[in-house]
Amino acid sequence: MKRASLFTAVTLTVIGLAGPTLAQTPKGPLVNGEWLEKNLSDPKVRVVEVSVEPGLFERGHIPNAQNVVWHTDLVDTVRRDIATKEKFQDLVRKLGIDKDTTVVLYGDNNNWFAAWGAWIFKSYGFDNIKLLDGGRKKWEADKRPFDSRVASVAPSQVSIGEPNSKLRARLSDVNDAVSKKSNATIVDIRSPDEYSGKVFAPPGSQELSVRAGHVPGAINVPWVRAVNEDGTIKSADELKKLYAAAGIDDSKPIIVYCRIGERSSHTWFVLSQILGYDVRNYDGSWTEYGNTVGLPVVNVAGTVWGGK
Amino acid sequence: MASEALTSQDKAYAHRIDAPQTATAPGSPASFAFVPSLVRLLVSAALLVVLAALAYVLHLNRQPGLSLSLLLGAAFGIVLQRSRFCFFCNFRDWFDRGDPRGLFGILVALAVGIVGYAVVFGAWLPDPSSGRLPPDAFIGPVSLVLPVAGLAFGAGMAISGSCVSAHLYRLGEGSATAPFALIGTVIGFILGFMSWNTLYLTQIVGAPIVWLPHWVGYAGTLVASLIMLALVALWLSRGGQQRSQPVDDTPWRKILIHRWPAWIGGAIVGVIGMVAYLRVAPLGVTAEIGSRARQIASVTGLSTGRLEGLDTLRGCVTVIRDGLVSNNGAFIAALVVASFAAAFVSGQFKPERPTAGQASRGVIGGILLGWGAMTGLGCTIGTLLSGIMAGALSGWVFAVAVFTGIAATLLVGRRIGALG
């Protein structure tokens, strides 16, 4: 264990030395804890936590961070949809975010919901959106401080337009890809057991589909393959190789999906923001496709819903 | 060894401490008072050191939730045992003898906790009117089920001689009733699961979830709650104040052997409640019992289906867990071990052979406790104590129902000769 932590420390030092000059906003879509800790009081940097476990933010968050609740803030709570323009505008104004603010998102669960947040921010035309590499877990593991007080911020007067539909895939886009009307590559980022149809949903998940399996033609690359042991995202070169080996590259547009669209936001972020591919997130995901009457499904495991 | 015998004052305390058991069970109380006090001290200290070491190992392994739960559970167990923080016994002292001191302890715990929660809430949720509830605080729905659950829970307390938390610390005192009451609680939980869907769909689903600060702000809630507690205290002491006899003994014996004044125990419980909410989760003792009961119910096929809406509610809600120890499990285990340590050092560990009466009253009372705690989404610690501290209307409603349930059961039970 000691050896492992020593190794990590050495690796971190090497990365730190090779990294960009500190205090300047990093060019890429990721920031590390070291940079963030030095820039927490910068009024042009707004740190936003998007975690799913209740009470996590309140019991301790990155100093000056603001809290966003996925279940109520980033979605429409009545229709199944992303937050409306009006709702999201109210939210970003309250968070004091302007068009030129650098927004750093982070959260629990390997940044799944933070990545969903990044996808929504990007959809509504915010360009300076970054993820804290490794999320809460890495920040904590690096022994950086948490705070339980909520910082008050001056609201902004930003105005936003309709969301950019080019970042989002709808059921019709998926159908077009299945029936070869479009040449999009579909990537299923769920676990191999969900992909094969062995299970309907990960253990403990409420939102179920009444059919198991995957979209015909979808390639299975579980989201977790894009991250290192410590939760940070792999280097661009590694990612490029990894996805190319599965037949995913920038030659064709890509559609990613999972169960409800949150884990696929993670892969959407990796493919679009880090590798620069043309990617749409299909937030309807398996709970829409797998429940739609009459659509073709591949169920390798042969699991039957409700049957013994 | 003779010098280790309890003083007459000790005996007076011991009598009160064990009143619910000795009154019903002559049994054969094998007091461990004959063990020299140094040995008792060492055994108890060793147990606490083991708990502390475990907590430290968990802390080193980046399990802050488990580590803190262990420490808070130990502190809670010691305070419950030393100050006899037992909702039922304290109520009965007042009900039978007009002595309100034990109930004052509960009022002090609530007052300290209400202030502590307000301090935490102010930092976490500066604007309580936003419509959002503070995270995982025990703010439950107020439906007809809640007073019914409270009445059942109160009846269970009167029949079994304690609430769930007191049975847990009594386990550490070697109580003969406590194991049966806890078995009954598990059965009661399973019955609760079986009745849950009907109750939820007909009563609970549309019930209002009332968080007082949302309506009257933090200041309003603080003032209203504290005035309410003061009025209750005035009403309880209307029969004239009882003078406490000052205990004349060495400080060590005051801490290790004599019962702590109830209000000091209450103040510490209030602080533990606030710290637990700040760092881990609100105080509660039935989440782990409930999830184990749910596992049993699902393995035996008694209740396999889905429990509607349970995951969306606040309280000691039971979730199906894997085999690993949960925070609440660590809390409960430490509570029992530490209360044993506290009881053992003071010579109050008196294992008894259970009588048939104790066993049956334990199981029957326990079933009512379990059913009430499941459908009421918590017990006297979770729904009542943590709920009132959090400014939940559900906490007050449950409190009224629980004490009404105890009084009614005692009156009826004594009239028909079933309760002493």
XYZ file of C-alpha atoms in Angstrom:
728
model
C 0.000 0.000 0.000
C 2.844 2.299 0.910
C 4.543 1.468 -2.342
C 1.362 2.187 -4.277
C 0.914 5.611 -2.722
C 4.565 6.425 -3.310
C 4.096 5.436 -6.925
C 0.999 7.634 -7.169
C 2.894 10.515 -5.629
C 5.716 10.154 -8.152
C 3.243 9.914 -11.029
C 1.438 13.005 -9.802
C 4.673 14.937 -9.609
C 5.562 13.932 -13.154
C 2.097 14.925 -14.403
C 2.347 18.157 -12.457
C 5.676 19.019 -14.072
C 4.484 18.162 -17.532
C 1.164 19.964 -17.111
C 0.291 23.453 -18.326
C 1.410 26.534 -16.471
C -0.722 26.978 -13.390
C -3.062 29.886 -12.741
C -3.834 30.177 -16.439
C -7.111 28.545 -17.393
C -6.166 25.188 -18.882
C -6.941 24.856 -22.564
C -8.498 21.407 -22.449
C -11.894 20.350 -21.116
C -10.398 19.022 -17.866
C -8.870 20.795 -14.894
C -6.947 19.115 -12.105
C -7.300 19.644 -8.376
C -4.068 21.570 -8.085
C -5.156 24.211 -10.580
C -8.658 24.407 -9.143
C -7.455 24.837 -5.572
C -5.383 27.843 -6.644
C -8.248 29.430 -8.559
C -11.164 28.944 -6.184
C -11.505 32.646 -5.439
C -11.290 33.765 -9.065
C -14.622 35.513 -9.744
C -14.509 34.272 -13.336
C -14.344 30.659 -12.197
C -17.544 29.070 -10.902
C -17.316 25.632 -9.331
C -20.529 23.594 -9.464
C -21.132 20.251 -7.745
C -23.610 17.835 -9.300
C -23.836 14.777 -7.040
C -26.637 12.275 -6.676
C -26.179 11.196 -3.076
C -28.219 13.552 -0.871
C -26.327 15.395 1.842
C -22.946 14.976 0.177
C -22.642 18.606 -0.916
C -23.994 19.936 2.363
C -21.632 17.903 4.570
C -18.602 19.042 2.628
C -17.916 20.475 -0.815
C -15.080 22.206 -2.600
C -14.848 25.699 -1.087
C -16.972 28.270 -2.949
C -18.736 25.554 -4.945
C -22.441 25.858 -5.728
C -24.892 22.968 -5.534
C -26.988 21.728 -8.432
C -29.436 18.867 -7.961
C -29.750 16.680 -11.004
C -33.223 15.326 -10.245
C -34.841 18.741 -9.976
C -32.524 21.401 -11.442
C -31.292 19.868 -14.682
C -34.398 18.070 -15.884
C -38.028 18.918 -16.431
C -39.718 17.359 -13.407
C -43.050 16.803 -15.148
C -42.257 15.819 -18.741
C -39.308 13.549 -19.405
C -36.955 16.129 -20.854
C -33.962 18.280 -20.098
C -34.554 21.514 -18.168
C -36.429 24.078 -20.263
C -34.736 27.253 -21.468
C -36.518 29.370 -18.849
C -35.702 27.002 -16.020
C -32.044 26.641 -16.963
C -31.683 30.395 -17.437
C -33.017 30.973 -13.920
C -30.543 28.427 -12.608
C -27.424 29.848 -14.282
C -28.414 33.382 -13.277
C -28.776 32.263 -9.683
C -25.363 30.575 -9.908
C -23.872 33.875 -11.116
C -22.673 32.377 -14.382
C -22.053 34.550 -17.443
C -21.070 33.561 -20.966
C -17.411 34.220 -20.166
C -17.402 32.371 -16.819
C -15.276 29.246 -16.644
C -17.604 26.641 -15.170
C -15.893 23.702 -13.445
C -18.257 20.827 -12.749
C -17.588 17.909 -10.444
C -19.518 15.331 -8.482
C -19.736 11.870 -6.984
C -20.034 8.621 -8.957
C -17.096 9.393 -11.244
C -18.607 12.674 -12.422
C -21.547 10.952 -14.154
C -24.043 13.647 -13.284
C -21.440 16.387 -13.528
C -20.918 15.212 -17.124
C -24.695 15.359 -17.641
C -24.457 18.948 -16.347
C -21.642 19.678 -18.816
C -23.805 18.316 -21.638
C -26.709 20.602 -20.642
C -24.434 23.645 -20.293
C -22.925 22.942 -23.721
C -26.379 22.391 -25.215
C -27.430 25.838 -23.997
C -24.391 27.431 -25.597
C -21.932 27.800 -22.726
C -18.426 27.221 -24.058
C -16.130 27.367 -21.037
C -17.311 24.158 -19.443
C -14.795 21.911 -17.731
C -14.833 18.848 -15.540
C -12.666 18.432 -12.467
C -10.654 15.353 -13.433
C -11.442 12.518 -11.012
C -14.346 14.365 -9.368
C -15.009 14.350 -5.640
C -13.182 11.082 -5.105
C -9.853 12.310 -6.431
C -10.153 15.698 -4.684
C -10.675 13.856 -1.408
C -7.939 11.309 -2.084
C -5.504 14.171 -2.725
C -6.421 15.480 0.737
C -7.687 18.782 -0.559
C -10.068 20.719 1.694
C -13.851 20.619 1.855
C -16.137 23.304 3.235
C -19.680 23.009 4.533
C -20.667 26.665 4.240
C -22.498 27.818 1.145
C -20.817 30.765 -0.562
C -23.211 33.464 -1.727
C -22.725 34.710 -5.277
C -24.082 37.729 -7.078
C -26.614 36.629 -9.686
C -25.879 37.240 -13.353
C -28.146 38.613 -16.070
C -27.210 36.123 -18.761
C -29.760 35.278 -21.471
C -29.827 31.955 -23.224
C -31.477 30.621 -26.350
C -32.985 27.298 -27.331
C -30.744 24.256 -26.781
C -28.450 23.094 -29.578
C -30.163 20.014 -30.954
C -26.921 18.796 -32.545
C -25.676 17.484 -29.192
C -28.740 15.396 -28.553
C -29.968 12.232 -30.267
C -33.676 11.429 -30.338
C -35.305 8.047 -30.803
C -35.720 8.793 -34.534
C -31.958 9.349 -34.871
C -31.335 5.958 -33.290
C -33.948 4.326 -35.548
C -32.293 5.887 -38.595
C -28.957 4.413 -37.561
C -30.499 0.979 -36.928
C -32.236 0.951 -40.309
C -29.065 2.277 -42.021
C -30.777 5.487 -43.080
C -27.860 7.225 -41.410
C -24.305 6.045 -40.968
C -24.078 6.904 -37.252
C -22.213 4.522 -34.963
C -24.209 3.639 -31.869
C -22.196 3.130 -28.693
C -23.754 1.342 -25.724
C -21.694 2.359 -22.706
C -23.491 0.172 -20.127
C -21.975 -2.846 -18.407
C -21.548 -6.041 -20.462
C -24.374 -7.696 -18.455
C -26.830 -4.943 -19.353
C -25.666 -5.007 -22.973
C -26.100 -8.756 -23.314
C -29.515 -8.638 -21.652
C -28.490 -10.690 -18.634
C -29.844 -7.914 -16.381
C -32.495 -5.271 -17.097
C -30.733 -2.556 -15.105
C -27.826 -2.247 -12.685
C -28.647 -3.523 -9.175
C -30.611 -1.016 -7.117
C -31.912 0.962 -10.083
C -35.550 1.918 -10.085
C -36.059 2.906 -13.708
C -36.629 -0.348 -15.501
C -37.224 -1.347 -19.036
C -39.570 -4.215 -19.820
C -37.126 -5.642 -22.344
C -33.461 -6.486 -21.859
C -30.646 -6.275 -24.385
C -29.314 -3.562 -26.681
C -29.987 -1.545 -29.820
C -29.114 -3.655 -32.905
C -25.662 -2.780 -34.176
C -24.613 -0.953 -31.011
C -20.984 -1.357 -29.969
C -20.408 -2.019 -26.267
C -17.642 0.026 -24.668
C -18.451 0.399 -20.945
C -17.856 3.974 -19.779
C -15.466 2.759 -17.085
C -12.854 1.804 -19.673
C -12.204 5.509 -20.266
C -11.031 6.130 -16.704
C -7.956 5.243 -14.686
C -7.945 3.504 -11.333
C -8.128 6.828 -9.463
C -11.140 8.033 -11.432
C -9.245 10.428 -13.711
C -9.882 10.222 -17.445
C -7.238 8.478 -19.564
C -4.975 10.461 -21.872
C -6.257 11.425 -25.320
C -3.834 8.983 -27.002
C -4.966 6.079 -24.857
C -8.605 6.980 -25.453
C -8.130 7.234 -29.199
C -6.540 3.765 -29.314
C -9.122 2.259 -27.014
C -12.097 3.462 -29.058
C -10.409 2.802 -32.414
C -9.885 -0.813 -31.342
C -13.677 -1.054 -30.910
C -14.276 0.540 -34.303
C -15.155 4.014 -33.048
C -13.396 6.992 -34.607
C -14.103 10.394 -36.132
C -14.998 9.021 -39.572
C -18.694 8.742 -38.696
C -21.058 10.578 -36.323
C -21.569 8.819 -32.998
C -24.605 8.304 -30.762
C -24.006 7.243 -27.144
C -26.627 5.810 -24.822
C -26.981 4.043 -21.473
C -30.010 3.496 -19.234
C -31.210 7.028 -18.477
C -28.527 9.099 -20.161
C -26.251 9.962 -17.249
C -23.410 7.468 -17.696
C -23.524 8.079 -21.446
C -22.904 11.785 -20.724
C -19.544 10.663 -19.369
C -18.640 8.950 -22.653
C -20.188 11.862 -24.593
C -17.787 14.153 -22.725
C -14.777 11.933 -23.402
C -15.495 11.478 -27.116
C -16.698 14.985 -27.947
C -14.769 17.252 -25.579
C -11.473 15.396 -25.332
C -11.242 13.659 -28.717
C -13.314 16.217 -30.616
C -15.578 13.665 -32.353
C -19.103 14.444 -33.531
C -21.180 12.871 -30.729
C -24.807 13.077 -29.671
C -26.043 11.917 -26.299
C -29.219 9.826 -26.526
C -30.730 10.698 -23.137
C -33.867 8.643 -23.796
C -31.476 5.715 -23.695
C -32.507 2.148 -22.954
C -35.482 3.173 -20.795
C -36.986 4.761 -23.924
C -35.724 2.456 -26.679
C -36.182 -0.780 -24.721
C -39.733 0.174 -23.799
C -40.848 1.260 -27.252
C -43.298 -1.131 -28.897
C -42.191 -2.800 -32.094
C -38.529 -1.847 -32.235
C -35.881 -4.495 -32.912
C -33.781 -5.516 -29.918
C -30.785 -7.817 -29.592
C -31.042 -9.910 -26.435
C -28.138 -12.351 -26.414
C -28.881 -13.626 -22.916
C -32.512 -14.369 -23.793
C -33.832 -12.910 -20.536
C -37.627 -12.685 -20.447
C -39.285 -9.853 -18.546
C -41.384 -11.044 -15.597
C -40.677 -14.684 -16.487
C -38.979 -17.226 -14.308
C -14.340 -6.994 47.924
C -16.875 -5.984 50.511
C -15.894 -2.398 49.984
C -17.085 -2.749 46.403
C -20.635 -3.377 47.504
C -23.010 -0.710 46.318
C -23.809 2.111 48.681
C -27.388 2.639 49.679
C -27.571 5.457 47.187
C -26.336 3.144 44.468
C -29.033 0.699 45.398
C -31.645 3.397 45.148
C -30.414 4.220 41.670
C -30.033 0.616 40.672
C -33.589 0.018 41.750
C -34.814 2.805 39.537
C -32.610 1.789 36.694
C -33.869 -1.738 36.675
C -37.375 -1.043 37.786
C -39.065 -2.328 34.622
C -37.274 -5.635 34.796
C -37.151 -6.316 38.512
C -40.789 -5.439 38.857
C -41.798 -8.225 36.517
C -38.994 -10.700 36.929
C -37.727 -12.010 40.172
C -35.567 -14.372 38.068
C -32.012 -14.750 39.299
C -30.234 -11.470 38.761
C -26.585 -12.416 38.897
C -25.148 -8.996 39.654
C -21.568 -8.734 38.590
C -21.031 -6.330 41.462
C -18.898 -8.976 43.170
C -16.228 -8.592 40.507
C -13.605 -6.182 41.881
C -14.103 -2.725 40.492
C -10.566 -2.551 39.066
C -11.253 -5.618 36.927
C -14.581 -4.183 35.808
C -12.897 -0.900 34.996
C -10.217 -2.642 32.935
C -12.724 -4.780 31.013
C -14.874 -1.759 30.194
C -11.895 0.385 29.275
C -10.537 -2.391 27.050
C -13.851 -2.583 25.172
C -13.879 1.152 24.561
C -10.253 1.018 23.408
C -11.190 -1.737 20.955
C -14.029 0.424 19.584
C -11.709 3.405 19.291
C -9.045 1.309 17.560
C -11.619 -0.040 15.102
C -12.775 3.489 14.383
C -9.180 4.532 13.797
C -8.541 1.657 11.393
C -11.694 2.593 9.484
C -10.550 6.197 9.431
C -7.187 5.147 7.996
C -8.989 3.096 5.357
C -10.964 6.159 4.253
C -14.265 5.049 5.739
C -15.155 8.263 7.547
C -18.867 7.406 7.715
C -18.302 4.055 9.384
C -15.604 5.406 11.655
C -17.734 8.285 12.911
C -20.802 6.072 13.237
C -18.833 3.759 15.495
C -17.680 6.619 17.720
C -21.084 8.305 17.847
C -22.790 4.970 18.551
C -20.391 4.363 21.444
C -20.981 7.834 22.863
C -24.733 7.401 22.472
C -24.675 3.989 24.186
C -22.723 5.334 27.135
C -25.030 8.331 27.577
C -28.212 6.267 27.262
C -26.996 3.781 29.862
C -25.450 6.256 32.302
C -28.327 8.725 32.297
C -31.018 6.082 31.678
C -32.303 7.961 28.648
C -35.350 5.753 28.266
C -38.522 7.323 26.918
C -40.787 4.790 28.596
C -39.184 4.720 32.061
C -38.950 8.496 32.155
C -42.591 8.805 31.173
C -43.630 6.246 33.786
C -41.676 8.014 36.550
C -43.847 11.027 35.883
C -47.072 9.130 35.146
C -46.906 7.024 38.314
C -44.997 9.200 40.741
C -45.212 12.702 39.350
C -41.432 12.843 38.939
C -40.739 14.846 35.764
C -36.931 14.822 35.928
C -36.478 12.056 33.364
C -38.860 13.731 30.932
C -36.965 16.995 31.437
C -33.937 15.116 30.097
C -35.849 14.401 26.885
C -36.988 18.044 26.661
C -33.388 19.227 27.120
C -32.241 16.837 24.367
C -34.883 18.286 22.048
C -34.042 21.896 22.925
C -30.307 21.407 22.387
C -30.924 19.471 19.179
C -33.370 22.060 17.812
C -30.773 24.799 18.273
C -28.008 22.572 16.865
C -30.036 21.638 13.788
C -30.891 25.297 13.183
C -27.174 26.110 13.209
C -26.500 23.383 10.637
C -29.538 24.222 8.504
C -28.561 27.884 8.363
C -25.279 26.936 6.702
C -26.655 24.238 4.411
C -29.890 25.806 3.273
C -29.744 29.557 3.890
C -33.253 30.052 2.482
C -35.747 27.564 3.969
C -38.653 28.965 1.949
C -37.277 27.722 -1.383
C -39.379 24.558 -1.259
C -36.332 22.338 -0.955
C -35.910 20.199 2.157
C -32.607 19.923 4.010
C -30.825 16.728 2.904
C -31.821 13.474 4.601
C -33.379 15.132 7.677
C -36.259 13.070 9.081
C -39.157 15.128 7.800
C -41.947 12.650 7.124
C -45.457 12.725 5.699
C -48.243 13.524 8.140
C -51.040 11.094 7.357
C -53.446 9.099 9.498
C -50.894 6.298 9.502
C -48.480 8.386 11.575
C -50.584 8.694 14.777
C -51.667 5.066 14.409
C -48.010 4.040 14.149
C -47.229 6.216 17.178
C -50.029 4.647 19.229
C -48.828 1.156 18.294
C -45.251 2.106 19.136
C -46.326 3.558 22.494
C -48.319 0.409 23.286
C -45.269 -1.662 22.364
C -43.167 0.419 24.751
C -45.617 -0.080 27.617
C -45.878 -3.828 27.020
C -42.190 -4.574 26.438
C -40.928 -2.025 28.960
C -38.882 0.168 26.584
C -38.566 1.637 23.139
C -36.129 0.207 20.581
C -33.127 2.353 21.582
C -33.594 1.516 25.263
C -33.869 -2.201 24.448
C -30.561 -1.877 22.644
C -28.792 -0.365 25.652
C -30.611 -2.791 27.969
C -29.075 -5.561 25.895
C -25.786 -4.201 27.230
C -27.184 -4.374 30.777
C -28.018 -8.052 30.331
C -31.787 -7.512 30.226
C -33.818 -10.682 29.805
C -36.603 -8.880 27.943
C -34.515 -6.964 25.406
C -33.520 -9.909 23.134
C -37.166 -10.986 22.823
C -38.296 -7.437 22.215
C -35.744 -7.081 19.404
C -36.862 -10.375 17.845
C -40.421 -9.074 18.093
C -39.311 -5.834 16.442
C -38.001 -7.749 13.429
C -41.331 -9.617 13.166
C -43.165 -6.306 13.499
C -41.103 -4.835 10.687
C -42.026 -7.740 8.410
C -45.720 -7.175 9.243
C -45.114 -3.509 8.473
C -43.735 -4.382 5.030
C -46.763 -6.578 4.375
C -49.166 -3.737 5.187
C -47.060 -0.960 3.656
C -48.359 -0.852 0.082
C -52.006 -0.577 1.162
C -51.228 2.104 3.738
C -49.020 4.013 1.330
C -51.444 4.011 -1.582
C -54.547 4.819 0.487
C -53.097 7.239 3.060
C -49.478 8.272 2.801
C -49.020 9.088 -0.889
C -50.961 12.357 -0.813
C -50.088 13.314 2.763
C -48.409 16.680 3.347
C -44.744 16.749 4.313
C -44.592 19.731 6.628
C -41.261 21.320 7.432
C -41.913 24.168 9.861
C -38.986 26.423 8.768
C -40.462 26.456 5.271
C -43.532 28.231 6.661
C -42.224 30.341 9.546
C -38.455 30.486 8.914
C -35.666 29.270 11.162
C -36.223 31.982 13.769
C -39.943 31.288 13.923
C -39.384 27.560 14.256
C -36.781 28.046 16.992
C -38.997 30.360 19.017
C -42.149 28.265 18.558
C -40.415 24.950 19.345
C -38.618 26.246 22.423
C -41.798 27.888 23.770
C -43.622 24.613 23.178
C -40.964 22.689 25.132
C -41.078 25.252 27.947
C -44.870 24.949 28.158
C -44.611 21.160 28.316
C -41.983 21.489 31.070
C -44.252 23.829 33.050
C -47.180 21.488 32.663
C -45.112 18.461 33.730
C -43.924 20.193 36.887
C -47.326 21.490 37.927
C -47.411 18.915 40.751
C -44.539 20.739 42.443
C -40.811 20.499 41.873
C -38.977 17.491 43.201
C -35.683 18.226 44.830
C -32.811 16.110 43.605
C -30.623 14.787 46.384
C -27.089 15.873 45.603
C -24.905 12.814 45.282
C -21.990 13.033 47.679
C -19.209 10.945 46.259
C -15.888 11.172 44.459
C -16.036 12.559 40.904
C -14.961 9.219 39.416
C -17.708 7.340 41.163
C -20.183 10.014 40.140
C -19.268 9.400 36.520
C -18.676 5.662 36.532
C -21.198 4.348 39.023
C -23.961 6.826 39.795
C -26.680 7.661 37.374
C -26.018 10.896 35.521
C -28.644 13.600 35.973
C -31.188 13.183 33.190
C -30.782 16.739 31.917
C -27.035 16.257 31.440
C -27.708 13.055 29.516
C -30.316 14.931 27.487
C -27.911 17.753 26.664
C -25.298 15.255 25.463
C -27.920 13.411 23.381
C -28.835 16.760 21.786
C -25.206 17.440 20.905
C -24.712 13.906 19.534
C -27.855 14.422 17.454
C -26.490 17.584 15.916
C -23.003 16.178 15.297
C -24.439 13.001 13.761
C -26.587 15.058 11.393
C -23.708 17.355 10.513
C -21.285 14.565 9.689
C -23.134 11.315 8.896
C -26.932 11.171 9.082
C -29.684 12.003 11.573
C -29.775 9.813 14.697
C -31.874 6.708 14.244
C -31.710 3.142 15.476
C -34.140 1.214 13.273
C -32.709 1.543 9.731
C -30.367 -1.409 10.150
C -32.945 -3.539 12.001
C -35.401 -2.737 9.228
C -33.085 -3.650 6.380
C -32.189 -6.945 8.042
C -35.908 -7.614 8.513
C -36.445 -6.814 4.835
C -33.763 -9.316 3.884
C -35.453 -11.970 6.006
C -38.844 -11.076 4.519
C -37.480 -11.382 1.017
C -35.585 -14.640 1.616
C -38.581 -16.277 3.269
C -40.924 -14.922 0.622
C -43.131 -13.100 3.137
C -42.734 -9.791 1.392
C -40.821 -9.955 -1.848
C -42.542 -7.271 -3.817
C -41.740 -3.667 -4.236
C -42.501 -1.285 -1.393
C -44.242 1.605 -3.105
C -42.789 5.035 -2.634
C -40.625 4.048 0.324
C -37.435 5.242 -1.315
C -38.890 8.700 -1.852
C -39.656 9.278 1.836
C -37.467 10.603 4.626
C -36.864 8.763 7.857
C -35.394 5.494 9.045
C -36.322 4.078 5.682
C -35.184 0.572 5.017
C -33.280 -0.195 1.900
C -32.037 -3.581 0.827
C -28.313 -3.634 1.382
C -25.573 -6.051 0.592
C -23.935 -8.024 3.382
C -21.497 -5.278 4.302
C -21.871 -3.231 7.455
C -23.812 -0.012 6.992
C -23.232 3.184 8.937
C -26.353 2.472 10.956
C -25.191 -1.095 11.613
C -21.877 0.167 12.993
C -23.766 2.725 15.093
C -26.032 0.066 16.632
C -23.212 -2.393 17.295
C -21.112 0.266 19.010
C -24.147 1.398 21.013
C -24.662 -2.087 22.451
C -20.976 -2.709 23.176
C -20.461 0.689 24.808
C -23.619 0.450 26.905
C -22.372 -2.926 28.123
C -19.041 -1.310 29.043
C -20.869 1.484 30.882
C -23.153 -0.958 32.684
C -20.368 -3.383 33.550
C -18.104 -0.832 35.190
C -20.959 0.435 37.346
C -22.075 -3.014 38.421
C -25.344 -2.666 36.523
C -24.699 -5.567 34.177
C -27.125 -8.125 35.555
C -27.847 -10.955 33.147
C -31.100 -12.697 33.979
C -32.704 -15.918 32.943
C -35.830 -14.848 31.093
C -39.208 -15.830 32.463
C -42.038 -16.849 30.183
C -43.757 -13.567 30.983
C -40.726 -11.526 29.991
C -40.308 -13.468 26.777
C -43.920 -13.168 25.703
C -44.236 -9.504 26.673
C -40.970 -8.822 24.900
C -42.127 -10.441 21.681
C -45.658 -8.970 21.734
C -44.421 -5.491 22.646
C -41.611 -5.828 20.126
C -44.037 -6.643 17.308
C -45.922 -3.420 18.039
C -42.635 -1.503 18.209
C -41.519 -2.944 14.861
C -44.822 -2.309 13.092
C -44.986 1.231 14.468
C -41.377 1.991 13.550
C -41.796 0.656 10.005
C -45.050 2.428 9.165
C -44.086 5.544 11.167
C -40.728 5.634 9.324
C -38.735 5.581 12.543
C -38.913 5.257 16.302
C -38.609 7.550 19.314
C -35.064 8.370 18.206
C -35.547 8.772 14.437
C -39.052 10.127 13.924
C -39.575 11.747 17.332
C -36.175 13.068 18.439
C -34.459 13.683 15.074
C -37.770 14.779 13.528
C -38.587 17.419 16.137
C -34.964 18.616 16.099
C -35.315 19.081 12.336
C -38.521 21.095 12.641
C -40.713 18.349 11.192
C -44.407 18.379 12.052
C -44.266 14.580 11.781
C -41.985 14.471 14.850
C -44.492 16.344 17.034
C -47.457 14.281 15.829
C -45.563 11.051 16.470
C -44.537 12.259 19.952
C -48.126 13.008 20.986
C -49.283 9.637 19.661
C -46.473 7.687 21.344
C -47.077 9.141 24.808
C -50.828 8.746 24.391
C -50.221 5.128 23.421
C -48.117 4.489 26.525
C -50.645 6.095 28.876
C -53.618 4.293 27.346
C -51.869 0.931 27.374
C -50.740 1.338 30.980
C -54.253 2.307 32.115
C -55.990 -0.513 30.258
C -53.252 -3.056 30.955
C -53.342 -2.378 34.678
C -57.113 -2.475 34.833
C -57.205 -5.925 33.281
C -54.226 -6.957 35.365
C -51.883 -7.658 32.476
C -49.395 -4.900 33.270
C -47.755 -4.102 36.581
